[in-house]
Short mmCIF file of C-alpha atoms in Angstrom, two decimals:
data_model
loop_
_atom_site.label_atom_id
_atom_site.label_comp_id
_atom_site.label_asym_id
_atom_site.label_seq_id
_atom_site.Cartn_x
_atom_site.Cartn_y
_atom_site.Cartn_z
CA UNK A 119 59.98 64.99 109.01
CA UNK A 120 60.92 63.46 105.91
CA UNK A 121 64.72 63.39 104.61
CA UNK A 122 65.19 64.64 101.42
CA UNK A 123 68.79 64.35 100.17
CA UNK A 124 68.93 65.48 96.49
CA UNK A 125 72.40 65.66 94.30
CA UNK A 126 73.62 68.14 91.89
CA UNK A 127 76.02 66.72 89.44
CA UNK A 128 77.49 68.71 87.13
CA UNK A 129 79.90 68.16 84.52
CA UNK A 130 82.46 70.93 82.76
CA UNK A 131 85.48 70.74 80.86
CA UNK A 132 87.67 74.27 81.34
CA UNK A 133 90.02 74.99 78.61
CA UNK A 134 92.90 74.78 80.96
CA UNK A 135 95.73 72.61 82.61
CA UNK A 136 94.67 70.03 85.28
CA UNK A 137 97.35 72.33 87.47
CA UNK A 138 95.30 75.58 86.97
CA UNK A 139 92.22 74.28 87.46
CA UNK A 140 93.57 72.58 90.92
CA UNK A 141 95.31 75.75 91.50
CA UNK A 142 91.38 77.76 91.32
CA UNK A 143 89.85 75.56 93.56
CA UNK A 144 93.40 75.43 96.11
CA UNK A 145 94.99 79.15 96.25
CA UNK A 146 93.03 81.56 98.04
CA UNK A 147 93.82 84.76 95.83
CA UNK A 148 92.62 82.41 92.84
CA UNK A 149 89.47 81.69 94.72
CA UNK A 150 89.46 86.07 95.04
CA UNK A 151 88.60 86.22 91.08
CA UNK A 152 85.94 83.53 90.66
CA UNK A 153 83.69 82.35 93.69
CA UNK A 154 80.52 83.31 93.75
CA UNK A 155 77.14 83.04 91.34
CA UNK A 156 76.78 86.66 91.06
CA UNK A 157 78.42 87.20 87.72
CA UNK A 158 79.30 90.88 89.13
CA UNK A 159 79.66 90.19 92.62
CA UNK A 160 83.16 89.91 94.09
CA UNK A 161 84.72 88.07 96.97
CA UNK A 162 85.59 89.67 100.08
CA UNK A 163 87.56 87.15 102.04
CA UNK A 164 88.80 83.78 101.31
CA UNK A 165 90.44 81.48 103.34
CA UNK A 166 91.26 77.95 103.22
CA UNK A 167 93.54 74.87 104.65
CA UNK A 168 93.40 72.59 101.87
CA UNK A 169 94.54 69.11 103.88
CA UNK A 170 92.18 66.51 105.50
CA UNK A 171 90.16 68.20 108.68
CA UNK A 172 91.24 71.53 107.19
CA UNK A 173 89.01 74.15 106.98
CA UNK A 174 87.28 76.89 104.77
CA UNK A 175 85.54 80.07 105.09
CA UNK A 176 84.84 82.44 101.98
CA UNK A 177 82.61 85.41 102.14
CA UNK A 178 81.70 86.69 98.64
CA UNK A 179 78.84 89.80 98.04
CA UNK A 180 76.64 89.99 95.04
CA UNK A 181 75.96 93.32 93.08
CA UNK A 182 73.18 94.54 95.09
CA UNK A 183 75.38 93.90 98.43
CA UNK A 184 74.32 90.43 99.86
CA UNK A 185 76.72 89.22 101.43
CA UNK A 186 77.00 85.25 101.79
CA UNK A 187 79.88 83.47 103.94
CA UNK A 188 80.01 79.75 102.78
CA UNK A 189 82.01 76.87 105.43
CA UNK A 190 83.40 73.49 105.80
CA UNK A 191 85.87 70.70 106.65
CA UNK A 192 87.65 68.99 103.93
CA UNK A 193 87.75 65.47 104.35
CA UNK A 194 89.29 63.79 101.26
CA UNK A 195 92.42 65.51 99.08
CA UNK A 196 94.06 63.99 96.33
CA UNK A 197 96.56 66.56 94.74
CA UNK A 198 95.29 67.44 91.13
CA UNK A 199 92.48 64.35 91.45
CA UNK A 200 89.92 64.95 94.25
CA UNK A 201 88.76 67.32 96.63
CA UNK A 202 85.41 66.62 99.24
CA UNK A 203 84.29 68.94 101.80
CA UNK A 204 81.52 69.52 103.83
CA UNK A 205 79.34 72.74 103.15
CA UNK A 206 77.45 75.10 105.19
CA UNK A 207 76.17 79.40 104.67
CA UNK A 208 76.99 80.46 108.20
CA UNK A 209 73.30 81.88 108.05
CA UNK A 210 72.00 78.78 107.88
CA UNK A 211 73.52 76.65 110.84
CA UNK A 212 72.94 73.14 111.31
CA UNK A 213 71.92 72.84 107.68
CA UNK A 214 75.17 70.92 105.92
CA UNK A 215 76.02 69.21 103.03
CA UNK A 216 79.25 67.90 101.09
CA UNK A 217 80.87 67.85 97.77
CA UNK A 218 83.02 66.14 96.33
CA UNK A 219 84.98 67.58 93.13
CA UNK A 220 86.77 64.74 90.40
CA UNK A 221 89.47 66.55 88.42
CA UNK A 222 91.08 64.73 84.93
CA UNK A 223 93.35 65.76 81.70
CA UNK A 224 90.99 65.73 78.65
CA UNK A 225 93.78 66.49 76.01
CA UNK A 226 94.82 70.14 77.09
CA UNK A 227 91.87 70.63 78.96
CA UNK A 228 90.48 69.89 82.00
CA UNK A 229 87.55 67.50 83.21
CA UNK A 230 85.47 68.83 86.33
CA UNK A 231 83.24 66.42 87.53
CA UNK A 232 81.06 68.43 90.47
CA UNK A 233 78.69 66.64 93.22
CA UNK A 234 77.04 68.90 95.89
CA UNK A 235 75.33 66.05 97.46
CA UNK A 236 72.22 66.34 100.98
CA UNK A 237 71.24 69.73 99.46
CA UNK A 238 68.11 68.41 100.27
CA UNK A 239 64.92 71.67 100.59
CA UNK A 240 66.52 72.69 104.22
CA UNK A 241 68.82 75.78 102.61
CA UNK A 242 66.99 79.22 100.76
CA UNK A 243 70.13 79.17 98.17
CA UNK A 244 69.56 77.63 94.65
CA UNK A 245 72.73 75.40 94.16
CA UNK A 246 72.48 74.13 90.42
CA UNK A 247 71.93 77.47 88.83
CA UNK A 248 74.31 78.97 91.41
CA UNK A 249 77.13 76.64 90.32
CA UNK A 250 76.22 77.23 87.31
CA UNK A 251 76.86 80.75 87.22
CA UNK A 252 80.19 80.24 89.26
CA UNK A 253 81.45 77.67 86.92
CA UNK A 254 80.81 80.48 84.27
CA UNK A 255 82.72 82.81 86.23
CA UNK A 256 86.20 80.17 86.67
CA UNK A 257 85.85 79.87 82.88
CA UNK A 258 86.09 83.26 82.12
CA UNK A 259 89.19 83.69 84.55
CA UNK A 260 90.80 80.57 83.42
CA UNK A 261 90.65 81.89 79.97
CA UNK A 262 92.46 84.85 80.64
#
């Protein structure tokens, strides 16, 4: 069978400090009030180790009551520069990818630069408009 590894980049600037935006991707009860595409979903569980070999587990359930339970290993952190971690839905074992997140002061704002690389056609979840709607999501919380 073939390989396919495609890559998602995507690029956002939030309208916050480099040290918020760190903070929403590093704090657990931050994670509680943005992960997840479902604009009125809500996450149930969230925890994370944010140090090389550390790990993650956050379970988040849409408005119609999926639930979906997202893993991984983080394997490169750079306080307030760089995060990478593997990825994997624990309903879809074996099937892993990484990403790597680039953080950098724009003037009072914040730079996100997002890869979600090996997504490949292996996984049922649509990850570009997915992060899309999260990213919409951390921008409305980091505005508030």
């Amino acid at each position: 069978m073939e390989e396919i590894n495609e890559t998602i980049l995507i690029k956002k600037i939030f309208n916050a400090s480099l040290e918020e935006v760190w903070k929403a991707w590093t704090d657990p009860e931050y994670i509680m009030k943005w992960f997840g595409s479902d604009p009125n979903g809500k996450v149930l569980k969230a925890s994370i180790d944010v140090k090389p070999d550390g790990h993650f587990e956050i379970t988040f359930q849409d408005s119609d009551s999926t639930e979906h339970t997202c893993t991984g290993v983080y394997k490169d952190v750079q306080i307030l520069k760089k995060l990478a971690f593997t990825w994997m839905w624990k309903n879809e074992p074996g099937v892993e990818s990484f990403v790597t997140i680039l953080f950098q002061t724009e003037g009072y704002s914040t730079r996100m630069h997002f890869e979600h690389a090996g997504t490949g056609t292996e996984s049922k979840h649509g990850y570009y408009q997915g992060w899309l709607d999260t990213f919409s999501k951390l921008d409305r919380v980091l505005s508030t």
